XYZ file of C-alpha atoms in Angstrom:
569
model
C 0.000 0.000 0.000
C 1.213 3.476 -0.837
C 1.872 5.790 2.099
C 0.448 9.274 2.276
C 3.724 10.909 1.290
C 4.082 8.553 -1.672
C 0.521 9.265 -2.760
C 1.145 13.016 -2.570
C 4.319 12.627 -4.612
C 2.470 10.708 -7.311
C -0.436 13.156 -7.288
C 2.008 15.959 -7.963
C 2.893 14.102 -11.173
C -0.740 13.859 -12.263
C -1.400 10.288 -11.018
C -4.471 10.483 -8.804
C -5.890 6.926 -8.822
C -5.395 5.039 -5.553
C -4.966 1.714 -7.340
C -2.157 3.133 -9.452
C -0.482 4.462 -6.297
C -0.574 1.012 -4.730
C 0.808 -0.658 -7.861
C 3.774 1.701 -8.161
C 4.524 1.384 -4.434
C 4.368 -2.419 -4.668
C 6.578 -2.289 -7.739
C 9.168 -0.214 -5.903
C 9.270 -2.681 -2.991
C 9.679 -5.675 -5.296
C 12.454 -3.844 -7.123
C 14.336 -3.536 -3.830
C 13.970 -7.271 -3.141
C 15.060 -8.086 -6.694
C 18.194 -5.975 -6.258
C 19.073 -7.858 -3.058
C 18.529 -11.184 -4.805
C 20.651 -10.126 -7.778
C 23.450 -9.103 -5.394
C 23.423 -12.551 -3.799
C 23.454 -14.159 -7.239
C 26.400 -11.978 -8.270
C 28.309 -13.029 -5.146
C 27.786 -16.708 -5.896
C 28.772 -16.116 -9.516
C 31.902 -14.300 -8.300
C 32.816 -17.357 -6.229
C 32.131 -19.614 -9.200
C 34.714 -17.635 -11.147
C 37.420 -18.555 -8.633
C 36.258 -22.171 -8.611
C 36.452 -22.284 -12.422
C 39.940 -20.735 -12.322
C 41.079 -23.335 -9.770
C 39.713 -26.128 -11.975
C 41.591 -24.660 -14.929
C 44.896 -24.599 -13.001
C 44.327 -28.202 -11.868
C 43.639 -29.225 -15.469
C 46.869 -27.601 -16.648
C 48.817 -29.438 -13.918
C 47.343 -32.787 -14.930
C 48.035 -32.110 -18.593
C 51.722 -31.355 -17.950
C 52.464 -34.409 -15.788
C 55.023 -36.977 -17.012
C 53.330 -39.877 -18.821
C 56.389 -41.500 -20.391
C 56.627 -45.138 -19.294
C 59.219 -45.730 -16.559
C 59.998 -49.416 -15.893
C 61.248 -48.714 -12.372
C 58.099 -46.864 -11.449
C 55.308 -48.341 -13.592
C 56.277 -52.015 -14.005
C 54.566 -53.011 -10.749
C 51.252 -51.306 -11.580
C 50.478 -50.853 -15.244
C 46.876 -49.957 -14.366
C 48.074 -46.907 -12.430
C 50.142 -45.898 -15.459
C 47.076 -46.257 -17.702
C 45.015 -44.139 -15.335
C 47.701 -41.457 -15.319
C 47.780 -41.388 -19.118
C 43.963 -41.231 -19.314
C 43.896 -38.383 -16.795
C 46.522 -36.436 -18.715
C 44.761 -37.072 -22.030
C 41.425 -35.858 -20.696
C 43.048 -32.768 -19.195
C 44.811 -31.971 -22.464
C 41.516 -32.225 -24.353
C 39.636 -30.056 -21.810
C 42.171 -27.317 -21.072
C 40.790 -24.826 -23.605
C 37.206 -25.495 -22.553
C 38.105 -24.874 -18.901
C 39.599 -21.533 -19.889
C 36.407 -20.638 -21.774
C 34.386 -21.435 -18.637
C 36.531 -19.042 -16.633
C 35.897 -16.266 -19.154
C 32.152 -17.042 -19.292
C 31.943 -16.819 -15.493
C 33.648 -13.430 -15.607
C 31.218 -12.233 -18.274
C 28.240 -13.338 -16.166
C 29.585 -11.457 -13.156
C 29.993 -8.308 -15.240
C 26.524 -8.602 -16.771
C 24.907 -9.184 -13.356
C 26.662 -6.152 -11.876
C 25.563 -3.975 -14.804
C 21.984 -5.300 -14.440
C 22.078 -4.340 -10.746
C 23.129 -0.789 -11.658
C 20.246 -0.539 -14.129
C 17.849 -1.875 -11.473
C 19.069 0.775 -9.043
C 18.283 3.430 -11.633
C 14.835 1.905 -12.169
C 14.289 2.043 -8.395
C 15.450 5.662 -8.264
C 12.923 6.662 -10.951
C 10.115 4.509 -9.515
C 7.645 7.406 -9.631
C 8.440 8.152 -13.306
C 6.908 4.983 -14.622
C 7.701 5.211 -18.333
C 11.402 5.756 -17.572
C 11.578 3.143 -14.815
C 9.774 0.670 -17.053
C 12.368 0.970 -19.817
C 15.235 0.555 -17.346
C 13.519 -2.437 -15.776
C 13.028 -4.227 -19.102
C 16.655 -3.510 -20.046
C 17.893 -5.072 -16.806
C 15.635 -8.078 -17.273
C 16.917 -8.609 -20.806
C 20.536 -8.484 -19.607
C 19.980 -10.873 -16.703
C 18.105 -13.431 -18.781
C 19.840 -13.192 -22.128
C 23.398 -13.695 -20.802
C 23.042 -17.399 -19.758
C 21.268 -18.263 -23.005
C 23.880 -16.432 -25.072
C 26.731 -18.244 -23.294
C 25.017 -21.584 -23.896
C 25.411 -21.032 -27.652
C 29.226 -21.199 -27.370
C 30.344 -24.231 -29.471
C 32.641 -25.665 -26.785
C 32.896 -28.957 -28.641
C 35.065 -27.282 -31.284
C 37.618 -26.238 -28.646
C 38.571 -29.804 -27.674
C 42.276 -30.351 -28.430
C 42.220 -33.727 -30.115
C 45.838 -33.340 -31.299
C 47.061 -33.553 -27.704
C 44.773 -36.530 -27.138
C 46.253 -38.393 -30.141
C 49.859 -37.697 -29.097
C 49.315 -39.072 -25.634
C 47.590 -42.132 -27.094
C 50.794 -42.901 -29.026
C 52.825 -42.529 -25.840
C 50.554 -45.009 -24.101
C 50.918 -47.547 -26.945
C 54.706 -47.376 -26.713
C 54.527 -47.707 -22.949
C 52.298 -50.757 -23.227
C 54.711 -52.362 -25.686
C 57.606 -51.771 -23.303
C 55.691 -53.016 -20.297
C 54.700 -56.292 -21.921
C 58.248 -56.749 -23.339
C 56.942 -57.500 -26.784
C 60.435 -57.327 -28.305
C 61.743 -60.188 -26.163
C 58.676 -62.283 -26.685
C 58.836 -61.699 -30.412
C 62.437 -62.966 -30.565
C 61.532 -66.039 -28.529
C 58.495 -66.836 -30.676
C 60.505 -66.307 -33.895
C 63.305 -68.632 -32.651
C 60.769 -71.355 -31.794
C 59.071 -70.997 -35.159
C 62.424 -71.142 -36.932
C 63.304 -74.416 -35.205
C 59.917 -75.931 -36.078
C 59.715 -74.857 -39.714
C 63.431 -75.354 -40.665
C 63.348 -77.984 -43.502
C 67.041 -78.825 -43.041
C 66.490 -79.869 -39.439
C 64.136 -82.877 -39.223
C 62.727 -83.306 -35.731
C 61.909 -86.287 -33.625
C 58.695 -86.567 -31.680
C 60.374 -85.326 -28.504
C 61.991 -82.384 -30.274
C 58.668 -81.465 -31.865
C 56.938 -81.666 -28.479
C 59.615 -79.433 -26.920
C 59.492 -76.745 -29.622
C 55.701 -76.678 -29.770
C 55.428 -76.426 -25.991
C 58.036 -73.630 -25.935
C 56.288 -71.598 -28.644
C 52.877 -72.052 -27.043
C 54.308 -71.137 -23.669
C 55.514 -67.807 -25.059
C 52.093 -67.111 -26.550
C 50.312 -68.004 -23.342
C 52.641 -65.734 -21.396
C 51.354 -62.765 -23.383
C 48.637 -60.826 -21.494
C 45.320 -62.092 -22.810
C 43.460 -58.868 -22.179
C 44.699 -55.703 -23.801
C 47.144 -57.456 -26.183
C 44.457 -59.720 -27.607
C 42.049 -56.774 -28.037
C 44.684 -54.653 -29.759
C 45.814 -57.500 -32.052
C 42.376 -58.151 -33.473
C 41.918 -61.562 -31.758
C 45.128 -62.955 -33.303
C 46.598 -63.932 -29.936
C 43.545 -66.049 -29.154
C 43.669 -67.707 -32.579
C 47.353 -68.556 -32.133
C 46.603 -70.054 -28.709
C 43.850 -72.236 -30.150
C 46.234 -73.476 -32.841
C 48.775 -74.295 -30.144
C 46.275 -76.402 -28.257
C 45.428 -78.339 -31.444
C 49.128 -78.842 -32.233
C 49.855 -80.080 -28.693
C 46.994 -82.592 -28.924
C 48.363 -83.808 -32.268
C 51.857 -84.291 -30.761
C 50.441 -86.248 -27.825
C 48.587 -88.491 -30.283
C 51.795 -89.019 -32.295
C 50.495 -87.147 -35.331
C 53.677 -85.236 -36.075
C 52.614 -84.281 -39.588
C 49.387 -82.706 -38.356
C 51.209 -80.872 -35.597
C 53.839 -79.657 -38.053
C 51.150 -78.434 -40.467
C 49.290 -76.486 -37.794
C 52.392 -74.927 -36.229
C 53.796 -74.100 -39.667
C 50.598 -72.244 -40.545
C 50.720 -70.310 -37.292
C 54.414 -69.523 -37.628
C 54.002 -68.394 -41.228
C 51.482 -65.797 -40.061
C 53.851 -64.663 -37.317
C 56.910 -64.486 -39.573
C 55.019 -62.623 -42.295
C 54.060 -59.998 -39.777
C 57.672 -59.794 -38.592
C 58.915 -59.305 -42.146
C 56.330 -56.544 -42.682
C 57.409 -54.931 -39.438
C 61.086 -55.044 -40.438
C 60.237 -53.637 -43.852
C 58.535 -50.673 -42.187
C 61.430 -50.232 -39.752
C 59.293 -51.205 -36.775
C 60.753 -52.639 -33.619
C 58.530 -55.644 -33.098
C 55.557 -57.606 -34.301
C 53.317 -56.702 -31.398
C 54.217 -53.048 -31.609
C 53.277 -53.098 -35.287
C 49.974 -54.736 -34.490
C 49.290 -52.288 -31.705
C 50.112 -49.284 -33.864
C 48.043 -50.538 -36.795
C 45.080 -51.165 -34.548
C 45.550 -48.103 -32.339
C 43.591 -46.013 -34.838
C 40.470 -47.997 -34.026
C 41.141 -47.675 -30.313
C 41.768 -43.934 -30.616
C 38.567 -43.473 -32.629
C 36.484 -45.303 -30.032
C 38.106 -43.411 -27.175
C 37.644 -40.105 -28.980
C 33.934 -40.712 -29.588
C 33.404 -41.682 -25.938
C 35.405 -38.694 -24.688
C 33.602 -36.352 -27.072
C 30.209 -37.489 -25.833
C 31.233 -37.135 -22.185
C 32.759 -33.701 -22.736
C 29.694 -32.511 -24.659
C 27.402 -33.795 -21.913
C 29.480 -32.064 -19.238
C 29.356 -28.775 -21.156
C 25.610 -29.107 -21.679
C 25.025 -29.665 -17.954
C 27.257 -26.698 -17.144
C 25.170 -24.486 -19.456
C 21.903 -25.861 -18.043
C 23.026 -24.816 -14.565
C 22.907 -21.181 -15.670
C 19.762 -21.422 -17.785
C 17.467 -23.350 -15.419
C 16.799 -20.447 -12.990
C 15.936 -18.144 -15.882
C 13.795 -20.669 -17.739
C 11.936 -21.918 -14.668
C 11.161 -18.402 -13.396
C 9.726 -16.890 -16.585
C 6.217 -18.347 -16.732
C 5.404 -18.236 -12.962
C 6.635 -14.645 -12.795
C 4.578 -13.592 -15.814
C 1.621 -15.376 -14.239
C 2.093 -13.445 -11.016
C 2.479 -10.196 -12.946
C -0.749 -10.830 -14.843
C -2.639 -11.365 -11.580
C -1.238 -8.091 -10.261
C -2.331 -6.173 -13.366
C -5.750 -7.813 -13.171
C -6.135 -6.419 -9.660
C -5.072 -2.988 -10.907
C -7.364 -2.959 -13.959
C -10.074 -5.572 -13.275
C -12.111 -4.354 -16.242
C -9.395 -5.485 -18.686
C -9.469 -8.967 -20.183
C -5.820 -9.204 -21.355
C -4.270 -10.187 -17.956
C -6.867 -12.912 -17.511
C -5.931 -14.375 -20.881
C -2.295 -14.640 -19.723
C -3.382 -16.378 -16.508
C -5.376 -18.954 -18.442
C -2.903 -19.639 -21.271
C 0.567 -19.449 -19.677
C 0.310 -22.658 -17.577
C -0.649 -24.678 -20.660
C 2.520 -23.507 -22.409
C 4.833 -23.736 -19.406
C 3.902 -26.930 -17.565
C 4.455 -29.490 -20.383
C 7.867 -28.004 -21.213
C 8.998 -28.095 -17.585
C 7.820 -31.682 -17.241
C 10.037 -32.647 -20.184
C 12.995 -31.345 -18.171
C 11.955 -32.939 -14.885
C 11.179 -36.247 -16.572
C 14.923 -36.709 -17.160
C 15.500 -36.702 -13.389
C 12.629 -39.109 -12.859
C 13.919 -41.563 -15.461
C 17.381 -41.510 -13.853
C 16.039 -42.460 -10.422
C 12.645 -44.043 -11.021
C 11.423 -43.517 -7.449
C 7.688 -43.061 -6.892
C 8.103 -40.262 -4.335
C 10.214 -38.235 -6.747
C 7.646 -38.809 -9.486
C 4.817 -37.247 -7.482
C 7.063 -34.429 -6.271
C 8.186 -33.514 -9.767
C 4.637 -33.871 -11.058
C 3.350 -31.344 -8.522
C 6.309 -29.072 -9.185
C 5.830 -29.085 -12.952
C 2.042 -28.850 -13.090
C 1.523 -26.638 -10.032
C 0.814 -23.496 -12.091
C -2.070 -25.342 -13.754
C -3.966 -24.598 -10.546
C -4.101 -20.931 -11.556
C -5.443 -21.776 -14.997
C -8.175 -24.030 -13.627
C -9.180 -21.626 -10.861
C -9.014 -18.710 -13.267
C -11.407 -20.522 -15.587
C -13.713 -21.298 -12.671
C -13.790 -17.673 -11.484
C -14.091 -16.312 -15.062
C -10.972 -14.208 -14.640
C -11.037 -13.222 -18.322
C -14.319 -11.300 -17.938
C -14.410 -7.657 -16.795
C -14.854 -7.357 -13.011
C -15.114 -4.665 -10.388
C -12.416 -4.129 -7.746
C -14.145 -6.050 -4.977
C -14.812 -9.127 -7.103
C -11.309 -9.404 -8.553
C -9.612 -8.970 -5.180
C -11.721 -11.754 -3.687
C -11.118 -14.131 -6.602
C -7.346 -13.528 -6.679
C -7.153 -14.076 -2.927
C -8.918 -17.423 -3.297
C -6.576 -18.439 -6.101
C -3.494 -17.533 -4.062
C -4.689 -19.454 -1.027
C -5.480 -22.513 -3.136
C -1.993 -22.408 -4.691
C -0.037 -21.648 -1.481
C 1.161 -25.227 -0.952
C 2.256 -25.545 -4.558
C 4.256 -22.323 -4.379
C 6.299 -23.856 -1.534
C 7.556 -26.448 -4.014
C 9.864 -23.959 -5.729
C 13.112 -25.707 -6.835
C 15.691 -25.535 -4.024
C 18.382 -28.087 -4.819
C 21.162 -25.667 -3.885
C 21.371 -22.261 -2.277
C 22.718 -20.803 -5.482
C 19.801 -22.166 -7.479
C 17.309 -20.864 -4.892
C 18.609 -17.311 -4.968
C 19.017 -17.363 -8.751
C 15.447 -18.519 -9.244
C 14.105 -16.132 -6.587
C 15.903 -13.081 -7.972
C 14.924 -13.776 -11.558
C 11.387 -14.568 -10.446
C 11.094 -11.091 -8.923
C 12.707 -9.397 -11.903
C 10.432 -11.232 -14.333
C 7.375 -10.432 -12.199
C 8.021 -6.722 -12.578
C 8.885 -7.161 -16.253
C 5.617 -9.064 -16.744
C 3.634 -6.288 -15.087
C 5.337 -3.676 -17.266
C 4.772 -5.716 -20.408
C 1.060 -6.292 -19.804
C 0.493 -2.650 -18.804
C 2.315 -1.518 -21.937
C 0.104 -3.705 -24.099
C -3.042 -2.376 -22.449
C -2.023 1.261 -22.887
C -1.011 0.655 -26.514
C -4.392 -0.947 -27.142
C -6.133 2.046 -25.590
C -4.100 4.472 -27.714
C -5.195 2.634 -30.832
C -8.830 2.650 -29.707
C -8.644 6.415 -29.201
C -7.163 6.753 -32.668
C -9.986 4.744 -34.217
C -12.547 6.805 -32.325
C -11.140 10.358 -32.620
C -8.306 10.206 -35.154
C -5.845 11.439 -32.486
C -2.587 9.539 -33.070
C -1.207 9.989 -29.539
C 0.323 6.516 -29.467
C 2.757 7.315 -32.275
C 1.350 4.771 -34.755
C 2.067 7.187 -37.652
C -1.296 6.575 -39.269
C -2.742 10.041 -38.728
C -2.800 10.649 -42.455
C -5.855 8.418 -42.786
C -9.025 10.231 -43.671
C -11.951 10.403 -41.290
C -14.006 8.203 -43.585
C -11.248 5.590 -43.504
C -11.139 5.723 -39.695
C -14.918 5.302 -39.479
C -14.699 2.381 -41.876
C -12.007 0.694 -39.714
C -14.080 1.227 -36.574
C -17.173 -0.184 -38.244
C -15.268 -3.228 -39.502
C -13.809 -3.840 -36.041
C -17.180 -3.642 -34.283
C -18.924 -5.859 -36.827
C -16.269 -8.567 -36.564
C -16.266 -8.492 -32.762
C -20.072 -8.681 -32.657
C -20.040 -11.628 -35.046
C -17.463 -13.406 -32.890
C -19.616 -12.814 -29.811
C -22.669 -14.228 -31.559
C -20.716 -17.253 -32.782
C -19.283 -17.873 -29.309
C -22.553 -17.626 -27.351
C -26.081 -17.512 -28.744
C -27.249 -15.734 -25.574
C -25.407 -12.529 -26.487
C -27.742 -9.531 -26.473
C -26.189 -6.303 -27.648
C -28.989 -4.252 -26.105
C -27.154 -3.633 -22.843
C -27.436 -7.241 -21.541
C -24.421 -9.430 -20.717
C -24.512 -13.160 -21.413
C -25.659 -14.061 -17.896
C -28.824 -12.008 -18.396
C -27.959 -9.296 -15.864
C -29.063 -5.868 -17.100
C -26.216 -3.420 -17.297
C -27.056 0.212 -17.916
C -25.131 2.278 -20.393
C -24.042 4.611 -17.608
C -22.379 1.742 -15.705
C -20.629 0.606 -18.876
C -19.358 4.134 -19.316
C -18.079 4.248 -15.737
C -16.130 1.011 -16.206
C -14.630 2.165 -19.485
C -13.563 5.440 -17.874
C -11.880 3.544 -15.027
C -9.965 1.354 -17.475
C -8.865 4.281 -19.611
C -7.874 6.512 -16.696
C -5.767 3.863 -14.936
C -4.085 2.666 -18.101
C -3.154 6.169 -19.211
C -1.976 7.376 -15.825
C 0.262 4.411 -15.208
C 1.916 4.953 -18.588
C 2.851 8.501 -17.602
C 0.374 10.286 -19.910
C -2.419 12.619 -18.705
C -5.866 11.282 -19.567
C -7.531 13.370 -22.285
C -11.083 14.480 -21.981
C -13.149 11.676 -23.475
C -15.050 12.604 -26.627
C -18.804 12.713 -26.423
C -20.142 10.217 -28.866
C -23.806 9.449 -29.498
C -25.016 5.913 -29.215
C -25.267 3.770 -32.323
C -28.815 3.227 -33.557
C -28.973 -0.328 -32.212
C -28.719 0.800 -28.541
C -32.018 1.626 -26.771
C -32.771 4.883 -25.075
C -32.211 4.683 -21.331
C -34.204 6.291 -18.526
C -37.326 6.770 -20.603
C -36.018 9.958 -22.183
C -35.380 10.744 -25.804
C -31.857 12.033 -25.252
C -29.138 9.471 -25.904
C -26.359 9.293 -23.338
C -22.661 9.026 -24.029
C -21.242 5.542 -23.580
C -17.640 6.715 -23.050
């Protein structure tokens, strides 16, 4: 409620309506709360900047750590070496993205501080509504556009895959050294040479010894990573060894020789190819040839994880803004409806906004539900997402879109607020930062919603005055139209609206009767129209002009039994 001194101050500016005084005083108070909330948000964002900078420094440290294989240090735990290489590779790929996050956090802090300054100016000019309104909408646009603009940064293109590939090669060489593939290659080649040498015929015992030695070397090779990197060739060689050993035990030397010769030919051919390409060993060649497939798979997995992490980081900044928009506009529409109960535009927002907002929010919350699947969370998220639907249903029940008087609209809005009180308590509060972000942007959007709806109402009234009098006070730049053209536009507008009313309800009676059959005199209609026009014009900072005296159209009856027609404006 506006105090006496505030009312006198507004009256000195030509604003005399008590309802307008209360709205501007309420708006000033909410502006103060929004500034406090924005300050808290800026403090948290300032801390996030230091956290992002610390994460960047940690990433740089991990990227620069030594990942070259050291037998004295890494021979006992090759898994630890692999984890160190993976950590360094991930850090090398993410270092540029971490730096971008630091810069984005700094930009958000700067934008929030500038928005606070603009809000302070809007608070300072609270009694000059048209100026405060422009400042308020500017601050709202800054506070809400910044997170969405930052989310459009293509962070995926800043991943340094060249560093990732280089460290993959280092890991391959380290794995080859750890598993001593050079020694094992020489041992396998010597065994194969003894078996397949045509100038050295072997006895059964010699064949058994050479086959067992070659198979022992193959079995000694790690059956995990080496087999995966060699395209299942290690497993195939082991199966051939088992067949050859069974043949030797059965005395089938020829069969054993044939199987081992086939296996050794494959091994020796690979060795010759490796020597021709100046490679060190067979297994290293196989690992290098097949490392491209491993690197591709690892890159795709890392790319998906990095993209998901960046998306979640962007969502953290956008959720408070996105979640606060529709409830705040809903609250602003209810406030404007209390200010101008004769207007139908705020009621339309109250009815329509929940139907647009609730399904979209449920799509977001459904992700959380699918991740957990708990029944309690399902009902909680369901109430949280579809809570604003209560306003739409109650607004439909109370006919909030129809023109009302002050007493009726205040009672209906109070009932709607009481009915929705429990649902309002379900505002998202996962973290303190999210709470204050949502709260601050909820307040800012509430005021922005009020200013937007009031601006639309005043613009509509300016256009109605233009159609009625030809006075282009709204700046539509259509004053050049002739009077006959204006009358034609007004006639077309009235005919189309009357036809829509008839099509919507066959009980419509244009002779001063509303659709519920309650007689409404022309004088009362004129009083309501004057109240709407006066409030809308005063709140927009323009003095209300003297309404033109217009005679009733022929279809309206004479009131009061006299022959003189009364003005309906």
